[in-house]
């Protein structure tokens, strides 16, 4: 071919192309048909980078420079010559450029319903096009000739003709197959940071051949640590899937100490199943069955160090895998592992050649060497890296900005060290040590060494590195904790940029490559005698024996150690990490006797009950971490820690903050936050404790404490808020305050709170709404550092507070506030110019219009809420409109998220055109239970140039008729990615035919329970009977409970070439013949797991969070099942059986006893089934029943939609309770006694009667009194009586409450009540 003579030059085969294929086409002719087919198959199915321009230029528009650049950066071009192609001057300009910059063998024409002769000689329709161009007089003759020459040239190339194919699909198949033969050899030149060199190409080619060989079921990749095995198999796995060799590719890191449960869990996640079995064998059996049931699965076992028994994991034998076209691929550093694992094809990944090493080295050094001598030195350095990518990159990043002298020193050092290294990682280790030595400061070096204290492949929180670093004395060049935290982040970023840490894409976390971790441990040992002792996450059950006196750091975190030795003899020890040894419950009294230099101790997530007398020896302790130590009851020894700077006791279990803390006069950080705690949190803080902590910089007291300055017992009072405002060093504050009157009117120090999270709420209901909102915020990712929650107006706050707090607030939430009729008053008075997130929750009779410019004439011409990004409105019973008049330009300009729920009087158009025109950057719209709303958007007299709306969720809109109240602008939904509609009464169709032609980006459509909806998209126009609506990117379509959909209408005229998942249920008029919707993929129909994930996401729970939630439930279920004795199990079976019976036979009980948000008919119908499944679990310890229970909860949107988020949170808390070892020990006894102590069925039956007589006794308002009297009847349980009083208070407004009901309070008090069950007598 023509290119064969150009191998030495930068030709198409040597150059790195940005795109593999450029598509040139006439948009109106083929965008929705053949062009879309070709693009989807190339880009989405085969992973071939394909350029497709998203715009259709009009006559006279100039072709964009970026388009011409794309042509230059493309390896091949496919020119789709359709009948109207030559009418577009844009297409002709494209073609001219293609012919100018591409060789003949890189351009492929498709003659789409045209004759090649007509194209070549400009006859027929092409002649008409040129006649039109000539008559227009807009183009010079030489330009017209260029266009003619380009058409003449392209018509002579070999290509495709529609006459030779029966269908477009057949034509597209032929084109894609041909392109794959041309592109694939170089399409995988680079994936992210993975660059293919000769060594990797050889290994990759061998590996791809093995994966294609039907006789090979197991293959192994062998190579030194750091040579790139993991990256190679990741890349090959992606390519194998793109080429259709496998439907599933699942990769598992095995590591030196294999964790069987973790491996099984990752495999299960990859297969989309949940493992319920309590035994390893049961889980293995389930996995094996699932793998055998499926086809074409590639399982990658990465970093294998020894023989693994695959069947014990759940991976079938080679013969069985072969029968279902599945394979196992493993990587290892040890050749013999390939043999013992019965690998049939063993591939060696060699180190890089000298020239390839130099190429990679120069890429990361990012340096041009001024002289030949300098380059020679640099080449010598590169050669000492032994061809290992990890070493080459680390050294290049370390030396890139250094001068010649330092390069020479590096070369000499590497030369001397090479002979001493005999192990397979010697060269890599020495190179990494060199990179370590070239780090810019000691903080960076120490921080890197701290990272090796965590388990292998651990997601290391930067906050943990900061905490341990402060304790160890790092970041001394900073003046404040906040500056030190920033320095820690900067150091971690530098280490990541130096390729010594890995950014894993998890916010606030990094990882460490195992080779670098091993080297860091070696460095720590060599620098400080025995240095670090690290046995983290190794499954240790006993204290390690190999400890030596010289260790400066010991990490045995994340193990199962239950007992410590009587004495730890490590006089040089500075860091001791014992966290996540859940069964560790005691520290011997002499344990710390010989560790006087200890500076950091972490005992988080252990079961210790006290800080023993041994702690008195820790006179140099700087950081103490007792997070989630739920059994701790005695911390009096704290008074001795005079040098302590950081004390973290998150989820502190005691009700009173210890007075001993006042003695910690050097304390800089105190954190006793209790988000997610099972127990109620701190209710008392004695006066004089906080004010003594004069050096405090960060104070987090979001622990259940609200009542500042309140009287407690007799004449004693809680701490007043004046003590906080007296702390002159404080710059980060997180507190809850019961009343704005607790805030002093004046302060006497200059306050500067750079970070704050302050909540003000008077009543319990308000406080629990605040807490639940905070929990949701943390689940979604806490992105605002300055947050304020109010149940009052800003004018009620002191002037200093407005200046220090509200003017700097980024997130503001009003909850159950009164006395405000215009949010602009708050905006003006509070100077809320920094506000990014605004939430307004709860009814306010005065607030009828949210933004009323007419009431404040001085603001009519000034933009408002310019920086606001999120607006949330909830349970606003009197709100009628969002704004009263047109807003000034740039108002709400940055708004990206709008959520409106439970606003019963909001007008018939949610976003009128006068408001909509200001929301140019709106991306996410959520609207739920707005019963008077008829239209979402007002479109009258409204022209929209562009829209960024990507996600739209519309739920339970009883009066809604249509999305728009008139013809929608064509650009309205051009960026829409996801649409979810649930229980809405849309009339006719969702989208008009014209609007649907612009749904280019939509990937998810879910429509459910819309009783009168007839079509998703309006029927095709009579003027264009052959034209179908094509949704080119749609991947998921869910149609559920739509009785009128397509009833009495023509066939479905919607094509979805990218469709992958379809869920159709209770849609009687949707024919089975339409189930592929013209997809080029094998459509998966009615997959319940995929549907469940879509439902979880739809109802506001991210899939990852929902998955985590489900896993935690399964974990609790496993623990409960394994802890039940046979007799107790029988009693539990009887109880659940009775419950199922009662709900079935006495539905009125459920309706009266359950909260209104749960007492829905559809949920009541489900409850017997739920109880039945629970009964099955208890009866047989049946994992399938529990799995069905979870699946039922998952795929039933009503359950997720109506169960308040607080109950989900309560389940999370129950999970943590189940992890409490003492509770687990006592659980059998507690549950065993329940049926004997209480006649549960009788009590359950009596509850409806109680609610029936309430109206006769003065309505539900008397409930507290009734419950108090009931409490008095239990003579021997004063604690029980107190619990019932709290419970009574929490159910004061039990019935007919809005969505803001205090569910969390109810559930917490129920938990408290059940704690005291053993004390009850009949």
XYZ file of N, CA, C and O in Angstrom, residues 1148-1149 1152-1153 1245-1260 1263 1266 1295:
92
model
N -56.749 -3.028 59.483
C -57.009 -1.748 60.151
C -55.938 -1.476 61.215
O -55.624 -0.333 61.528
N -55.366 -2.567 61.776
C -54.271 -2.383 62.738
C -53.104 -1.663 62.061
O -52.584 -0.678 62.572
N -53.703 1.991 61.295
C -53.725 2.903 62.434
C -52.372 2.981 63.131
O -51.983 4.027 63.640
N -51.690 1.874 63.187
C -50.450 1.844 63.944
C -49.277 2.432 63.151
O -48.418 3.103 63.702
N -52.331 -6.130 69.035
C -53.764 -6.005 68.779
C -54.379 -4.870 69.591
O -55.363 -4.255 69.188
N -53.811 -4.576 70.776
C -54.369 -3.524 71.623
C -54.042 -2.126 71.115
O -54.730 -1.166 71.435
N -53.003 -1.989 70.336
C -52.613 -0.663 69.875
C -53.706 0.047 69.098
O -53.944 1.229 69.300
N -54.412 -0.651 68.166
C -55.487 0.052 67.450
C -56.544 0.591 68.402
O -57.070 1.687 68.188
N -56.826 -0.162 69.426
C -57.839 0.310 70.371
C -57.388 1.599 71.041
O -58.180 2.505 71.287
N -56.105 1.643 71.351
C -55.570 2.846 71.973
C -55.793 4.055 71.074
O -56.251 5.105 71.526
N -55.530 3.887 69.788
C -55.696 5.006 68.872
C -57.172 5.317 68.616
O -57.531 6.443 68.301
N -58.008 4.297 68.727
C -59.449 4.539 68.545
C -60.017 5.400 69.668
O -60.913 6.207 69.455
N -59.526 5.228 70.914
C -60.094 5.982 72.032
C -59.450 7.354 72.182
O -59.944 8.190 72.924
N -58.353 7.616 71.473
C -57.686 8.901 71.635
C -58.593 10.090 71.331
O -58.619 11.060 72.084
N -59.368 10.058 70.219
C -60.241 11.209 69.967
C -61.223 11.461 71.110
O -61.568 12.601 71.403
N -61.676 10.381 71.761
C -62.653 10.544 72.836
C -62.004 11.090 74.096
O -62.673 11.586 74.986
N -60.700 10.993 74.212
C -60.034 11.473 75.419
C -59.329 12.802 75.176
O -58.384 13.144 75.874
N -59.752 13.524 74.191
C -59.148 14.829 73.953
C -58.147 14.821 72.835
O -57.210 15.603 72.851
N -58.359 13.922 71.902
C -57.513 13.788 70.698
C -56.110 13.320 71.062
O -55.792 13.059 72.211
N -55.309 13.249 70.056
C -53.967 12.686 70.207
C -53.071 13.542 71.089
O -52.002 13.137 71.498
N -51.773 12.035 74.226
C -50.876 10.878 74.135
C -49.726 10.950 75.143
O -49.435 9.968 75.824
N -51.045 9.949 78.565
C -51.389 8.522 78.624
C -50.120 7.695 78.784
O -50.041 6.794 79.623
N -50.008 11.347 64.255
C -50.847 11.098 63.091
C -50.938 12.332 62.202
O -50.869 13.459 62.654
